[in-house]
PDB file of C-alpha atoms in Angstrom:
ATOM      1  CA  MET U  20       0.000   0.000   0.000  1.00 44.00           C
ATOM      2  CA  LYS U  21       1.399   3.355  -1.058  1.00 45.00           C
ATOM      3  CA  LEU U  22       0.837   6.167   1.453  1.00 47.00           C
ATOM      4  CA  PHE U  23       2.537   9.041  -0.355  1.00 42.00           C
ATOM      5  CA  SER U  24       3.219   9.715  -4.026  1.00 46.00           C
ATOM      6  CA  PRO U  25       6.733  10.814  -5.024  1.00 45.00           C
ATOM      7  CA  SER U  26       5.491  14.360  -5.659  1.00 43.00           C
ATOM      8  CA  SER U  27       3.875  14.560  -2.207  1.00 39.00           C
ATOM      9  CA  MET U  28       7.120  13.325  -0.642  1.00 37.00           C
ATOM     10  CA  VAL U  29       8.990  16.194  -2.342  1.00 37.00           C
ATOM     11  CA  LEU U  30       6.383  18.662  -1.086  1.00 36.00           C
ATOM     12  CA  LEU U  31       6.629  17.303   2.471  1.00 37.00           C
ATOM     13  CA  GLY U  32      10.419  17.556   2.270  1.00 40.00           C
ATOM     14  CA  LEU U  33      10.244  21.178   1.133  1.00 38.00           C
ATOM     15  CA  MET U  34       7.746  22.018   3.879  1.00 38.00           C
ATOM     16  CA  SER U  35      10.073  20.592   6.520  1.00 37.00           C
ATOM     17  CA  LEU U  36      12.905  22.790   5.197  1.00 36.00           C
ATOM     18  CA  THR U  37      10.854  26.001   5.272  1.00 33.00           C
ATOM     19  CA  PRO U  38      11.601  26.834   8.951  1.00 34.00           C
ATOM     20  CA  ALA U  39      15.328  26.287   8.399  1.00 34.00           C
ATOM     21  CA  LEU U  40      15.363  28.402   5.246  1.00 32.00           C
ATOM     22  CA  THR U  41      13.295  31.255   6.649  1.00 29.00           C
ATOM     23  CA  GLY U  42      14.637  31.167  10.200  1.00 33.00           C
ATOM     24  CA  VAL U  43      11.086  30.838  11.505  1.00 34.00           C
ATOM     25  CA  ALA U  44       9.830  27.690  13.183  1.00 37.00           C
ATOM     26  CA  TRP U  45       6.317  26.966  14.317  1.00 39.00           C
ATOM     27  CA  GLY U  46       6.296  27.307  18.109  1.00 50.00           C
ATOM     28  CA  ALA U  47       9.958  28.326  18.108  1.00 61.00           C
ATOM     29  CA  LYS U  48      11.283  28.944  21.577  1.00 67.00           C
ATOM     30  CA  PRO U  49      13.482  31.973  22.188  1.00 73.00           C
ATOM     31  CA  HIS U  50      17.000  31.033  23.188  1.00 80.00           C
ATOM     32  CA  LEU U  51      18.027  31.225  26.813  1.00 88.00           C
ATOM     33  CA  GLY U  52      20.818  33.734  27.361  1.00 82.00           C
ATOM     34  CA  ARG U  53      19.464  36.130  24.731  1.00 91.00           C
ATOM     35  CA  LEU U  54      17.443  39.273  25.343  1.00 91.00           C
ATOM     36  CA  ALA U  55      13.819  38.569  26.154  1.00 91.00           C
ATOM     37  CA  PRO U  56      11.450  39.501  23.331  1.00 92.00           C
ATOM     38  CA  ASP U  57       9.999  42.918  24.133  1.00 90.00           C
ATOM     39  CA  PHE U  58       6.282  43.647  24.072  1.00 91.00           C
ATOM     40  CA  SER U  59       3.743  46.201  25.181  1.00 91.00           C
ATOM     41  CA  LEU U  60       0.509  44.846  26.631  1.00 92.00           C
ATOM     42  CA  VAL U  61      -2.491  46.406  28.312  1.00 86.00           C
ATOM     43  CA  GLY U  62      -2.707  45.796  32.048  1.00 87.00           C
ATOM     44  CA  LEU U  63      -5.586  43.855  33.602  1.00 85.00           C
ATOM     45  CA  LYS U  64      -6.355  46.187  36.512  1.00 72.00           C
ATOM     46  CA  GLY U  65      -9.930  46.734  35.383  1.00 61.00           C
ATOM     47  CA  TYR U  66     -12.288  46.725  32.448  1.00 56.00           C
ATOM     48  CA  ASN U  67     -11.011  50.020  31.016  1.00 55.00           C
ATOM     49  CA  SER U  68      -7.358  49.764  32.008  1.00 66.00           C
ATOM     50  CA  GLU U  69      -5.002  51.544  29.658  1.00 68.00           C
ATOM     51  CA  GLU U  70      -1.866  50.800  31.681  1.00 78.00           C
ATOM     52  CA  LYS U  71       0.893  49.588  29.333  1.00 84.00           C
ATOM     53  CA  ILE U  72       3.212  46.878  30.610  1.00 86.00           C
ATOM     54  CA  SER U  73       6.466  45.739  29.013  1.00 83.00           C
ATOM     55  CA  PRO U  74       9.526  43.844  30.259  1.00 75.00           C
ATOM     56  CA  SER U  75      11.852  46.653  29.191  1.00 76.00           C
ATOM     57  CA  SER U  76      10.291  48.812  31.912  1.00 81.00           C
ATOM     58  CA  PHE U  77      11.667  46.297  34.446  1.00 87.00           C
ATOM     59  CA  ARG U  78      15.282  46.535  33.209  1.00 84.00           C
ATOM     60  CA  GLY U  79      17.610  46.278  36.173  1.00 92.00           C
ATOM     61  CA  LYS U  80      15.198  43.942  37.995  1.00 94.00           C
ATOM     62  CA  VAL U  81      14.647  40.204  37.931  1.00 96.00           C
ATOM     63  CA  VAL U  82      11.306  39.331  36.309  1.00 95.00           C
ATOM     64  CA  LEU U  83       9.239  36.182  36.573  1.00 97.00           C
ATOM     65  CA  LEU U  84       7.052  36.233  33.452  1.00 96.00           C
ATOM     66  CA  ASP U  85       4.149  33.789  33.728  1.00 96.00           C
ATOM     67  CA  PHE U  86       1.781  32.906  30.864  1.00 96.00           C
ATOM     68  CA  TRP U  87      -1.607  31.647  32.042  1.00 95.00           C
ATOM     69  CA  ALA U  88      -5.245  31.193  31.066  1.00 94.00           C
ATOM     70  CA  SER U  89      -8.486  31.080  33.044  1.00 93.00           C
ATOM     71  CA  TRP U  90      -9.235  27.549  31.778  1.00 92.00           C
ATOM     72  CA  CYS U  91      -5.885  26.226  33.084  1.00 93.00           C
ATOM     73  CA  LEU U  92      -6.373  24.357  36.378  1.00 92.00           C
ATOM     74  CA  PRO U  93      -2.637  24.270  37.231  1.00 93.00           C
ATOM     75  CA  CYS U  94      -2.611  28.059  36.719  1.00 93.00           C
ATOM     76  CA  ARG U  95      -5.332  28.406  39.356  1.00 91.00           C
ATOM     77  CA  ARG U  96      -3.170  26.474  41.857  1.00 92.00           C
ATOM     78  CA  LEU U  97       0.080  28.271  40.983  1.00 94.00           C
ATOM     79  CA  MET U  98      -1.014  31.911  40.997  1.00 93.00           C
ATOM     80  CA  PRO U  99      -1.281  32.159  44.804  1.00 94.00           C
ATOM     81  CA  LEU U 100       2.189  30.557  45.033  1.00 95.00           C
ATOM     82  CA  LEU U 101       3.552  33.267  42.735  1.00 95.00           C
ATOM     83  CA  VAL U 102       2.062  35.915  45.031  1.00 94.00           C
ATOM     84  CA  ASP U 103       3.691  34.187  48.027  1.00 95.00           C
ATOM     85  CA  MET U 104       7.059  34.156  46.226  1.00 95.00           C
ATOM     86  CA  LYS U 105       6.683  37.856  45.394  1.00 95.00           C
ATOM     87  CA  ASP U 106       5.923  38.557  49.079  1.00 95.00           C
ATOM     88  CA  ARG U 107       9.103  36.710  50.132  1.00 96.00           C
ATOM     89  CA  HIS U 108      11.193  38.484  47.465  1.00 96.00           C
ATOM     90  CA  PRO U 109      10.047  42.111  47.119  1.00 95.00           C
ATOM     91  CA  ASP U 110      12.810  42.794  44.555  1.00 95.00           C
ATOM     92  CA  LEU U 111      11.359  40.152  42.230  1.00 96.00           C
ATOM     93  CA  GLU U 112       8.908  41.485  39.639  1.00 94.00           C
ATOM     94  CA  VAL U 113       6.136  39.022  38.821  1.00 94.00           C
ATOM     95  CA  LEU U 114       4.142  39.655  35.662  1.00 94.00           C
ATOM     96  CA  ALA U 115       1.296  37.297  34.777  1.00 93.00           C
ATOM     97  CA  VAL U 116       0.197  37.414  31.128  1.00 95.00           C
ATOM     98  CA  SER U 117      -3.237  36.062  30.238  1.00 94.00           C
ATOM     99  CA  ILE U 118      -3.690  34.397  26.860  1.00 94.00           C
ATOM    100  CA  ASP U 119      -7.461  34.141  27.258  1.00 93.00           C
ATOM    101  CA  SER U 120      -9.526  35.000  24.195  1.00 91.00           C
ATOM    102  CA  ASP U 121     -12.105  36.636  26.494  1.00 92.00           C
ATOM    103  CA  ARG U 122     -10.801  39.492  28.653  1.00 90.00           C
ATOM    104  CA  ASN U 123     -13.788  39.170  31.029  1.00 91.00           C
ATOM    105  CA  LYS U 124     -12.824  35.567  31.836  1.00 93.00           C
ATOM    106  CA  ALA U 125      -9.294  36.700  32.629  1.00 92.00           C
ATOM    107  CA  LEU U 126     -10.575  39.507  34.861  1.00 92.00           C
ATOM    108  CA  SER U 127     -12.972  37.165  36.655  1.00 91.00           C
ATOM    109  CA  PHE U 128     -10.149  34.670  37.243  1.00 92.00           C
ATOM    110  CA  LEU U 129      -7.929  37.375  38.711  1.00 90.00           C
ATOM    111  CA  ARG U 130     -10.686  38.687  40.996  1.00 89.00           C
ATOM    112  CA  ASP U 131     -11.345  35.165  42.285  1.00 88.00           C
ATOM    113  CA  VAL U 132      -7.769  33.914  42.580  1.00 87.00           C
ATOM    114  CA  VAL U 133      -5.145  36.687  42.813  1.00 85.00           C
ATOM    115  CA  PRO U 134      -6.423  40.245  42.496  1.00 82.00           C
ATOM    116  CA  GLU U 135      -3.120  41.737  43.689  1.00 83.00           C
ATOM    117  CA  LEU U 136      -0.902  40.166  41.010  1.00 86.00           C
ATOM    118  CA  LYS U 137       0.425  42.472  38.261  1.00 89.00           C
ATOM    119  CA  SER U 138      -1.207  41.125  35.123  1.00 91.00           C
ATOM    120  CA  ALA U 139      -1.443  41.898  31.428  1.00 93.00           C
ATOM    121  CA  TYR U 140      -3.665  40.740  28.590  1.00 92.00           C
ATOM    122  CA  ASP U 141      -2.256  39.212  25.386  1.00 93.00           C
ATOM    123  CA  VAL U 142      -5.448  39.409  23.329  1.00 83.00           C
ATOM    124  CA  LYS U 143      -3.936  38.247  20.028  1.00 88.00           C
ATOM    125  CA  GLN U 144      -1.354  35.948  21.658  1.00 91.00           C
ATOM    126  CA  LYS U 145       1.464  37.653  19.765  1.00 93.00           C
ATOM    127  CA  THR U 146       3.569  37.871  22.906  1.00 94.00           C
ATOM    128  CA  ALA U 147       2.923  34.203  23.714  1.00 94.00           C
ATOM    129  CA  ASP U 148       4.005  33.353  20.159  1.00 93.00           C
ATOM    130  CA  ALA U 149       7.188  35.442  20.509  1.00 93.00           C
ATOM    131  CA  TYR U 150       8.053  33.432  23.618  1.00 94.00           C
ATOM    132  CA  GLY U 151       7.208  30.093  21.989  1.00 92.00           C
ATOM    133  CA  VAL U 152       4.381  29.356  24.422  1.00 92.00           C
ATOM    134  CA  ASN U 153       2.391  26.298  23.400  1.00 82.00           C
ATOM    135  CA  GLU U 154      -0.550  24.396  24.832  1.00 77.00           C
ATOM    136  CA  LEU U 155       1.502  23.082  27.772  1.00 84.00           C
ATOM    137  CA  MET U 156       0.311  25.639  30.340  1.00 88.00           C
ATOM    138  CA  PRO U 157       1.372  27.424  32.442  1.00 94.00           C
ATOM    139  CA  VAL U 158       4.741  28.597  31.164  1.00 95.00           C
ATOM    140  CA  CYS U 159       7.111  30.837  33.079  1.00 96.00           C
ATOM    141  CA  PHE U 160      10.375  32.557  32.302  1.00 96.00           C
ATOM    142  CA  LEU U 161      12.932  34.116  34.585  1.00 97.00           C
ATOM    143  CA  ILE U 162      14.516  37.204  33.066  1.00 95.00           C
ATOM    144  CA  ASP U 163      17.698  38.612  34.578  1.00 95.00           C
ATOM    145  CA  LYS U 164      18.525  42.221  35.424  1.00 94.00           C
ATOM    146  CA  ALA U 165      19.958  42.798  31.946  1.00 92.00           C
ATOM    147  CA  GLY U 166      16.743  41.596  30.303  1.00 92.00           C
ATOM    148  CA  ARG U 167      18.077  38.187  29.218  1.00 93.00           C
ATOM    149  CA  LEU U 168      16.035  34.992  29.336  1.00 94.00           C
ATOM    150  CA  ARG U 169      17.755  32.729  31.821  1.00 96.00           C
ATOM    151  CA  PHE U 170      15.283  30.000  32.784  1.00 96.00           C
ATOM    152  CA  ARG U 171      12.112  28.515  31.280  1.00 95.00           C
ATOM    153  CA  HIS U 172       9.515  26.153  32.735  1.00 95.00           C
ATOM    154  CA  ASP U 173       6.825  24.632  30.502  1.00 93.00           C
ATOM    155  CA  GLY U 174       3.779  23.089  32.146  1.00 91.00           C
ATOM    156  CA  TYR U 175       5.248  23.675  35.572  1.00 93.00           C
ATOM    157  CA  THR U 176       3.441  22.617  38.742  1.00 89.00           C
ATOM    158  CA  ALA U 177       3.456  23.408  42.451  1.00 89.00           C
ATOM    159  CA  GLN U 178       6.214  20.788  42.819  1.00 91.00           C
ATOM    160  CA  ASP U 179       8.405  22.839  40.457  1.00 93.00           C
ATOM    161  CA  MET U 180       8.055  26.044  42.477  1.00 94.00           C
ATOM    162  CA  GLU U 181      11.059  25.192  44.661  1.00 94.00           C
ATOM    163  CA  ALA U 182      13.301  25.082  41.568  1.00 96.00           C
ATOM    164  CA  VAL U 183      11.737  28.284  40.178  1.00 97.00           C
ATOM    165  CA  GLU U 184      12.358  30.081  43.467  1.00 97.00           C
ATOM    166  CA  ARG U 185      15.930  28.768  43.661  1.00 97.00           C
ATOM    167  CA  GLU U 186      16.593  30.132  40.151  1.00 97.00           C
ATOM    168  CA  ALA U 187      14.993  33.468  41.049  1.00 97.00           C
ATOM    169  CA  ASN U 188      17.264  33.663  44.101  1.00 97.00           C
ATOM    170  CA  LEU U 189      20.320  33.042  41.905  1.00 97.00           C
ATOM    171  CA  LEU U 190      19.347  35.919  39.629  1.00 97.00           C
ATOM    172  CA  LEU U 191      18.460  38.222  42.524  1.00 97.00           C
ATOM    173  CA  ALA U 192      21.877  37.528  44.089  1.00 96.00           C
ATOM    174  CA  GLU U 193      23.829  38.417  40.960  1.00 93.00           C
ATOM    175  CA  PRO U 194      25.883  41.537  41.520  1.00 79.00           C
ATOM    176  CA  ALA U 195      25.061  44.622  39.499  1.00 66.00           C
ATOM    177  CA  ALA U 196      28.452  44.266  37.775  1.00 51.00           C
ATOM    178  CA  ALA U 197      27.176  41.022  36.189  1.00 51.00           C
ATOM    179  CA  VAL U 198      24.430  42.950  34.395  1.00 48.00           C
ATOM    180  CA  HIS U 199      25.399  43.705  30.804  1.00 48.00           C
ATOM    181  CA  LYS U 200      23.474  46.478  29.114  1.00 46.00           C
TER     182      LYS U 200
END
């Protein structure tokens, strides 16, 4: 039984080369050690919030960037742990980015779970795409004081929070001289 014709095999081969030739890969993850992709998102402080949030405004600080959605049950369990970590480490900036398609669901989630967490709304998921976020939710990144991606956790759980906090502590302890601008 023949599954593919020779011409379809050539087409499949060309399609697999497209990411290598164009430098773009579906779900491509940004490289650790490089500058974090910049973005400007609207804050989720309220229904008419116009606050703009971007990682470049946190330059000189360690940032935990968390991608979440209201339908994600692990996200519901982890958000209070992120608030606890922020309380233990006031110098750590925690930014939670919602990828919900419905802003009202994101706002409702925040009101119910963690109203005090700094959050933003990625309505078109362009930021999530820039960071290579896929369906394995939640996803968090630790960004150092120079704005470089240093650690990534896909589909992390409460059991992973110890490692995330240990990595945050490493970045918080880095001397200012280690920050390259």
